[in-house]
Short mmCIF file of C-alpha atoms in Angstrom, two decimals:
data_model
loop_
_atom_site.label_atom_id
_atom_site.label_comp_id
_atom_site.label_asym_id
_atom_site.label_seq_id
_atom_site.Cartn_x
_atom_site.Cartn_y
_atom_site.Cartn_z
CA UNK V 56 0.00 0.00 0.00
CA UNK V 57 1.28 3.48 -0.89
CA UNK V 58 0.34 6.68 1.00
CA UNK V 59 1.59 9.82 -0.77
CA UNK V 60 0.85 13.43 0.19
CA UNK V 61 -1.02 15.38 -2.45
CA UNK V 62 -0.47 19.15 -2.00
CA UNK V 63 -2.87 20.47 -4.62
CA UNK V 64 -5.42 21.93 -4.32
CA UNK V 65 -5.35 21.20 -0.56
CA UNK V 66 -2.89 19.01 1.37
CA UNK V 67 -4.36 15.53 1.69
CA UNK V 68 -3.02 12.02 2.14
CA UNK V 69 -4.06 9.62 -0.63
CA UNK V 70 -3.79 5.87 -0.19
CA UNK V 71 -4.13 3.08 -2.68
CA UNK V 72 -3.23 -0.56 -2.96
CA UNK V 73 -0.62 -1.39 -5.53
CA UNK V 74 -2.04 -4.15 -7.77
CA UNK V 75 -0.22 -7.42 -7.97
CA UNK V 76 2.01 -7.97 -10.93
CA UNK V 77 0.09 -9.07 -13.96
CA UNK V 78 0.08 -12.82 -14.33
CA UNK V 79 0.70 -14.45 -17.64
CA UNK V 80 -0.98 -17.55 -18.89
CA UNK V 81 0.19 -19.57 -21.84
CA UNK V 82 -2.07 -20.47 -24.72
CA UNK V 83 -0.17 -22.73 -27.07
CA UNK V 84 3.02 -20.91 -27.97
CA UNK V 85 1.70 -17.49 -26.98
CA UNK V 86 1.54 -15.84 -23.58
CA UNK V 87 -1.49 -13.74 -22.70
CA UNK V 88 -1.32 -11.10 -19.98
CA UNK V 89 -4.22 -11.07 -17.52
CA UNK V 90 -4.34 -7.69 -15.78
CA UNK V 91 -6.55 -7.46 -12.67
CA UNK V 92 -8.88 -4.49 -12.33
CA UNK V 93 -7.57 -2.98 -9.10
CA UNK V 94 -9.88 -0.85 -6.94
CA UNK V 95 -9.09 2.86 -7.46
CA UNK V 96 -9.05 3.63 -3.75
CA UNK V 97 -8.26 7.25 -2.98
CA UNK V 98 -8.16 8.23 -6.62
CA UNK V 99 -10.18 10.92 -8.34
CA UNK V 100 -13.90 10.47 -8.82
CA UNK V 101 -13.48 10.16 -12.58
CA UNK V 102 -11.17 7.18 -12.08
CA UNK V 103 -13.68 5.55 -9.72
CA UNK V 104 -16.49 5.97 -12.24
CA UNK V 105 -14.39 4.63 -15.09
CA UNK V 106 -13.39 1.60 -13.03
CA UNK V 107 -16.99 0.89 -11.95
CA UNK V 108 -18.31 1.14 -15.52
CA UNK V 109 -15.60 -1.20 -16.81
CA UNK V 110 -16.11 -3.69 -14.01
CA UNK V 111 -19.89 -3.95 -14.29
CA UNK V 112 -19.58 -4.64 -18.03
CA UNK V 113 -16.57 -6.95 -17.81
CA UNK V 114 -16.82 -10.02 -20.03
CA UNK V 115 -16.03 -13.53 -18.84
CA UNK V 116 -12.39 -14.53 -19.29
CA UNK V 117 -11.45 -17.46 -21.49
CA UNK V 118 -10.84 -20.76 -19.73
CA UNK V 119 -7.20 -21.61 -19.14
CA UNK V 120 -7.32 -23.75 -16.00
CA UNK V 121 -5.54 -21.20 -13.77
CA UNK V 122 -6.72 -20.04 -10.36
CA UNK V 123 -6.44 -16.38 -11.35
CA UNK V 124 -8.88 -16.82 -14.22
CA UNK V 125 -11.27 -18.87 -12.06
CA UNK V 126 -11.32 -16.19 -9.36
CA UNK V 127 -11.92 -13.47 -11.91
CA UNK V 128 -14.71 -15.48 -13.53
CA UNK V 129 -16.29 -16.00 -10.10
CA UNK V 130 -16.47 -12.25 -9.55
CA UNK V 131 -17.84 -11.67 -13.03
CA UNK V 132 -20.55 -14.29 -12.48
CA UNK V 133 -21.46 -12.74 -9.13
CA UNK V 134 -21.93 -9.33 -10.77
CA UNK V 135 -24.03 -10.95 -13.50
CA UNK V 136 -26.51 -11.94 -10.77
CA UNK V 137 -27.74 -8.36 -10.96
CA UNK V 138 -30.19 -7.71 -13.78
CA UNK V 139 -29.00 -5.57 -16.68
CA UNK V 140 -31.42 -2.79 -15.75
CA UNK V 141 -30.22 -2.89 -12.14
CA UNK V 142 -26.60 -2.53 -13.20
CA UNK V 143 -27.54 0.31 -15.52
CA UNK V 144 -29.38 2.07 -12.70
CA UNK V 145 -26.45 1.58 -10.34
CA UNK V 146 -24.07 3.08 -12.88
CA UNK V 147 -26.25 6.17 -13.13
CA UNK V 148 -26.38 6.50 -9.34
CA UNK V 149 -22.62 6.03 -8.98
CA UNK V 150 -22.08 8.64 -11.68
CA UNK V 151 -24.23 11.06 -9.68
CA UNK V 152 -22.31 10.29 -6.48
CA UNK V 153 -18.91 10.75 -8.13
CA UNK V 154 -19.93 14.09 -9.59
CA UNK V 155 -21.25 15.26 -6.21
CA UNK V 156 -18.14 14.08 -4.36
CA UNK V 157 -15.84 15.74 -6.89
CA UNK V 158 -17.79 18.97 -6.66
CA UNK V 159 -17.28 19.09 -2.89
CA UNK V 160 -13.72 17.79 -2.86
CA UNK V 161 -14.65 14.54 -1.08
CA UNK V 162 -13.28 11.03 -1.61
CA UNK V 163 -15.59 8.90 -3.74
CA UNK V 164 -14.04 5.55 -2.81
CA UNK V 165 -13.89 4.68 -0.01
CA UNK V 166 -16.61 7.08 1.04
CA UNK V 167 -17.07 8.29 4.59
CA UNK V 168 -20.38 7.62 6.29
CA UNK V 169 -20.93 11.31 7.07
CA UNK V 170 -20.37 12.17 3.39
CA UNK V 171 -22.85 9.53 2.26
CA UNK V 172 -25.44 10.82 4.73
CA UNK V 173 -24.92 14.37 3.44
CA UNK V 174 -25.26 13.18 -0.16
CA UNK V 175 -28.54 11.39 0.53
CA UNK V 176 -29.81 14.45 2.40
CA UNK V 177 -28.86 16.57 -0.60
CA UNK V 178 -30.97 14.32 -2.83
CA UNK V 179 -33.91 14.70 -0.46
CA UNK V 180 -33.53 18.50 -0.53
CA UNK V 181 -33.79 18.27 -4.32
CA UNK V 182 -37.25 16.74 -3.78
CA UNK V 183 -36.13 13.26 -4.81
CA UNK V 184 -38.51 10.56 -3.67
CA UNK V 185 -37.50 8.28 -0.77
CA UNK V 186 -37.40 5.36 -3.21
CA UNK V 187 -34.80 7.24 -5.27
CA UNK V 188 -32.76 7.91 -2.14
CA UNK V 189 -32.88 4.20 -1.27
CA UNK V 190 -31.70 3.36 -4.78
CA UNK V 191 -28.67 5.64 -4.49
CA UNK V 192 -27.86 4.15 -1.10
CA UNK V 193 -28.02 0.65 -2.56
CA UNK V 194 -25.76 1.68 -5.45
CA UNK V 195 -23.14 3.03 -3.05
CA UNK V 196 -23.36 -0.15 -1.00
CA UNK V 197 -22.75 -2.18 -4.15
CA UNK V 198 -19.85 0.07 -5.18
CA UNK V 199 -18.03 -0.56 -1.90
CA UNK V 200 -18.96 -4.23 -1.89
CA UNK V 201 -17.25 -4.98 -5.23
CA UNK V 202 -14.30 -2.79 -4.20
CA UNK V 203 -13.95 -5.02 -1.11
CA UNK V 204 -13.80 -2.10 1.33
CA UNK V 205 -15.94 -1.31 4.40
CA UNK V 206 -19.48 -0.28 3.45
CA UNK V 207 -20.36 3.19 4.81
CA UNK V 208 -24.08 2.90 4.04
CA UNK V 209 -24.58 0.56 7.00
CA UNK V 210 -23.49 3.20 9.50
CA UNK V 211 -26.10 4.36 12.03
CA UNK V 212 -25.80 7.95 10.79
CA UNK V 213 -26.76 6.92 7.26
CA UNK V 214 -29.62 4.72 8.47
CA UNK V 215 -31.03 7.46 10.68
CA UNK V 216 -30.73 10.00 7.87
CA UNK V 217 -32.68 7.78 5.48
CA UNK V 218 -35.30 7.09 8.15
CA UNK V 219 -35.72 10.82 8.71
CA UNK V 220 -36.06 11.41 4.97
CA UNK V 221 -38.87 8.87 4.79
CA UNK V 222 -40.68 10.30 7.82
CA UNK V 223 -40.52 13.93 6.71
CA UNK V 224 -41.20 13.39 3.02
CA UNK V 225 -44.48 14.73 1.69
CA UNK V 226 -46.54 13.33 -1.14
CA UNK V 227 -44.62 10.06 -1.16
CA UNK V 228 -47.56 7.88 -0.16
CA UNK V 229 -48.20 5.34 -2.89
CA UNK V 230 -51.40 5.97 -4.78
CA UNK V 231 -53.48 3.10 -6.02
CA UNK V 232 -54.13 3.52 -9.73
CA UNK V 233 -57.18 1.91 -11.27
CA UNK V 234 -56.10 -0.84 -13.63
CA UNK V 235 -57.31 -1.23 -17.19
CA UNK V 236 -60.10 -3.82 -17.08
CA UNK V 237 -61.33 -5.97 -19.96
CA UNK V 238 -64.45 -3.82 -20.34
CA UNK V 239 -62.40 -0.62 -20.49
CA UNK V 240 -60.03 -2.23 -22.98
CA UNK V 241 -63.02 -3.11 -25.16
CA UNK V 242 -64.04 0.56 -25.17
CA UNK V 243 -60.51 1.49 -26.25
CA UNK V 244 -60.45 -1.11 -29.06
CA UNK V 245 -63.79 0.10 -30.42
CA UNK V 246 -62.30 3.54 -31.01
CA UNK V 247 -59.43 2.21 -33.12
CA UNK V 248 -59.81 2.51 -36.91
CA UNK V 249 -58.69 -0.88 -38.17
CA UNK V 250 -58.99 0.21 -41.80
CA UNK V 251 -55.52 1.70 -41.39
CA UNK V 252 -52.33 -0.26 -40.84
CA UNK V 253 -51.46 1.62 -37.67
CA UNK V 254 -54.85 0.75 -36.22
CA UNK V 255 -54.40 -2.95 -36.95
CA UNK V 256 -51.02 -2.85 -35.25
CA UNK V 257 -52.23 -0.96 -32.19
CA UNK V 258 -55.16 -3.31 -31.70
CA UNK V 259 -52.91 -6.36 -31.85
CA UNK V 260 -50.43 -4.84 -29.39
CA UNK V 261 -53.09 -3.90 -26.84
CA UNK V 262 -54.89 -7.25 -26.97
CA UNK V 263 -51.70 -9.32 -26.88
CA UNK V 264 -50.23 -7.28 -24.06
CA UNK V 265 -53.41 -7.56 -22.00
CA UNK V 266 -54.14 -11.25 -22.64
CA UNK V 267 -50.53 -12.33 -22.10
CA UNK V 268 -49.87 -9.94 -19.18
CA UNK V 269 -46.80 -8.81 -21.11
CA UNK V 270 -44.62 -5.90 -20.11
CA UNK V 271 -44.20 -3.20 -22.71
CA UNK V 272 -40.53 -4.11 -23.16
CA UNK V 273 -41.56 -7.71 -23.86
CA UNK V 274 -44.07 -6.60 -26.49
CA UNK V 275 -41.54 -4.24 -28.08
CA UNK V 276 -38.88 -6.96 -28.45
CA UNK V 277 -41.23 -9.78 -29.46
CA UNK V 278 -39.88 -11.61 -32.52
CA UNK V 279 -41.79 -13.56 -35.17
CA UNK V 280 -39.71 -16.70 -34.70
CA UNK V 281 -40.75 -16.82 -31.05
CA UNK V 282 -44.48 -16.99 -31.81
CA UNK V 283 -46.20 -20.27 -32.77
CA UNK V 284 -49.79 -20.43 -34.07
CA UNK V 285 -52.16 -23.38 -34.16
CA UNK V 286 -55.90 -24.09 -34.12
CA UNK V 287 -56.10 -23.69 -30.34
CA UNK V 288 -54.31 -20.37 -30.11
CA UNK V 289 -50.74 -19.12 -29.90
CA UNK V 290 -47.63 -19.70 -27.82
CA UNK V 291 -45.17 -16.90 -27.18
CA UNK V 292 -41.61 -17.62 -26.16
CA UNK V 293 -39.97 -14.88 -24.08
CA UNK V 294 -36.20 -15.31 -23.99
CA UNK V 295 -35.96 -12.75 -21.22
CA UNK V 296 -38.52 -11.73 -18.65
CA UNK V 297 -38.29 -9.78 -15.42
CA UNK V 298 -39.99 -12.61 -13.55
CA UNK V 299 -37.63 -15.22 -14.99
CA UNK V 300 -34.90 -15.16 -12.35
CA UNK V 301 -32.95 -18.05 -13.86
CA UNK V 302 -32.99 -16.67 -17.44
CA UNK V 303 -34.34 -19.96 -18.79
CA UNK V 304 -37.06 -18.30 -20.84
CA UNK V 305 -40.83 -18.19 -20.37
CA UNK V 306 -43.63 -19.52 -22.57
CA UNK V 307 -46.98 -17.71 -22.59
CA UNK V 308 -50.05 -19.43 -24.06
CA UNK V 309 -53.02 -17.42 -25.32
CA UNK V 310 -56.17 -19.34 -26.38
CA UNK V 311 -58.08 -18.53 -29.53
CA UNK V 312 -61.41 -16.71 -29.11
CA UNK V 313 -64.47 -16.15 -31.25
CA UNK V 314 -65.09 -12.43 -30.76
CA UNK V 315 -63.58 -9.33 -32.27
CA UNK V 316 -61.44 -8.95 -29.15
CA UNK V 317 -59.53 -12.18 -29.72
CA UNK V 318 -55.79 -11.48 -29.39
CA UNK V 319 -54.89 -14.37 -31.71
CA UNK V 320 -57.16 -13.10 -34.48
CA UNK V 321 -55.80 -9.57 -34.04
CA UNK V 322 -52.25 -10.90 -34.36
CA UNK V 323 -53.15 -12.86 -37.50
CA UNK V 324 -54.77 -9.75 -38.98
CA UNK V 325 -51.53 -7.85 -38.42
CA UNK V 326 -49.53 -10.60 -40.16
CA UNK V 327 -51.87 -10.57 -43.16
CA UNK V 328 -51.80 -6.80 -43.47
CA UNK V 329 -48.01 -6.64 -43.30
CA UNK V 330 -47.26 -9.94 -45.10
CA UNK V 331 -44.93 -11.00 -42.31
CA UNK V 332 -45.96 -14.67 -42.29
CA UNK V 333 -42.59 -15.97 -43.45
CA UNK V 334 -40.48 -13.13 -42.15
CA UNK V 335 -38.16 -13.00 -39.16
CA UNK V 336 -37.34 -10.32 -36.67
CA UNK V 337 -39.57 -7.93 -34.74
CA UNK V 338 -43.31 -8.58 -34.78
CA UNK V 339 -44.40 -4.99 -34.31
CA UNK V 340 -42.63 -2.37 -36.39
CA UNK V 341 -43.00 1.28 -37.13
CA UNK V 342 -45.63 2.08 -39.72
CA UNK V 343 -44.00 5.44 -40.36
CA UNK V 344 -40.21 5.47 -40.42
CA UNK V 345 -38.50 8.78 -39.69
CA UNK V 346 -35.24 9.49 -41.54
CA UNK V 347 -33.15 8.40 -38.52
CA UNK V 348 -34.95 5.07 -38.00
CA UNK V 349 -33.41 1.71 -38.76
CA UNK V 350 -35.50 -0.67 -40.81
CA UNK V 351 -36.44 -3.75 -38.82
CA UNK V 352 -35.65 -2.17 -35.48
CA UNK V 353 -38.07 -3.33 -32.73
CA UNK V 354 -40.83 -0.91 -31.93
CA UNK V 355 -39.83 1.19 -28.89
CA UNK V 356 -42.18 1.87 -26.01
CA UNK V 357 -44.17 4.79 -27.48
CA UNK V 358 -46.85 7.02 -25.90
CA UNK V 359 -49.45 6.00 -28.50
CA UNK V 360 -51.07 3.48 -26.14
CA UNK V 361 -51.72 6.24 -23.62
CA UNK V 362 -53.24 8.38 -26.34
CA UNK V 363 -55.55 5.55 -27.40
CA UNK V 364 -56.80 5.09 -23.84
CA UNK V 365 -57.20 8.81 -23.18
CA UNK V 366 -59.12 9.37 -26.40
CA UNK V 367 -61.51 6.45 -25.81
CA UNK V 368 -62.08 6.79 -22.05
CA UNK V 369 -61.62 10.53 -21.48
CA UNK V 370 -62.56 12.39 -24.67
CA UNK V 371 -61.68 15.72 -23.06
CA UNK V 372 -58.05 14.64 -22.92
CA UNK V 373 -57.73 14.10 -26.66
CA UNK V 374 -56.25 17.53 -27.23
CA UNK V 375 -53.32 17.00 -24.88
CA UNK V 376 -52.84 13.43 -26.09
CA UNK V 377 -52.85 14.47 -29.74
CA UNK V 378 -49.35 15.82 -29.37
CA UNK V 379 -47.95 12.26 -29.36
CA UNK V 380 -46.98 10.52 -32.57
CA UNK V 381 -47.10 6.91 -33.79
#
């Protein structure tokens, strides 16, 4: 461990652990250098952020039978236990923390408990919700965990600060929102003009999403090769789902109906209109492609569904909803 004295801008001792010498492993006649990602303890916030981003996206090393590679793979697998969205959210929170620490001349890693408490209080003063404060606290806990240093977020000062934020926050009580029932969905579908291609698409998306209890991200990334049709209905294969903790994939079955609100019939109508029967790739695609769009790119999560519901259920809201585009 080295402890130099940094005189600029203010005198401060900076400590860091010197990484072990890079180990070399032989592959045939070549030698490959395996450099460990050392924790940037005591370094600038920008170095901490760069290290965290690289570590959370680190790929698995190639097998070579050495202990060094096995240990590194173990850490990579342990980080992969976090969902992609969770890691992305943590990176955003760590980026915010590093910027705040740098702005106040504070160490980002390892962080002091009093600094973490002040940072969380600062978020609360910015009117951030308690849930957001908890997320940033969890991200800082994870940052210190993978750096293998004491975790400051467990300190009593931090816990009491977060408890006080929850108690004094206003307007944070969760509000129960009325869900979209089948009858309300029928009213929405009746307002859709299925003589147009965009109407056929929207109807199929709404009915499939409702009948299959699909998340909007699952509908947006649904591919033709993952949908199977037969006389009884359809089976949808989801390669990734938030509820699928083991990443083994999920199959959703939707039976065929006899009414105009049958999701299977709506899906088949979309295939006929677009002639996608023998195609591959995204099921639902843009009807209108702006100049910057990529052909065949999965349909993003647009605000059109909200507009459809507002127009059908609350006609007075059609003016504000009309500002959205397909």
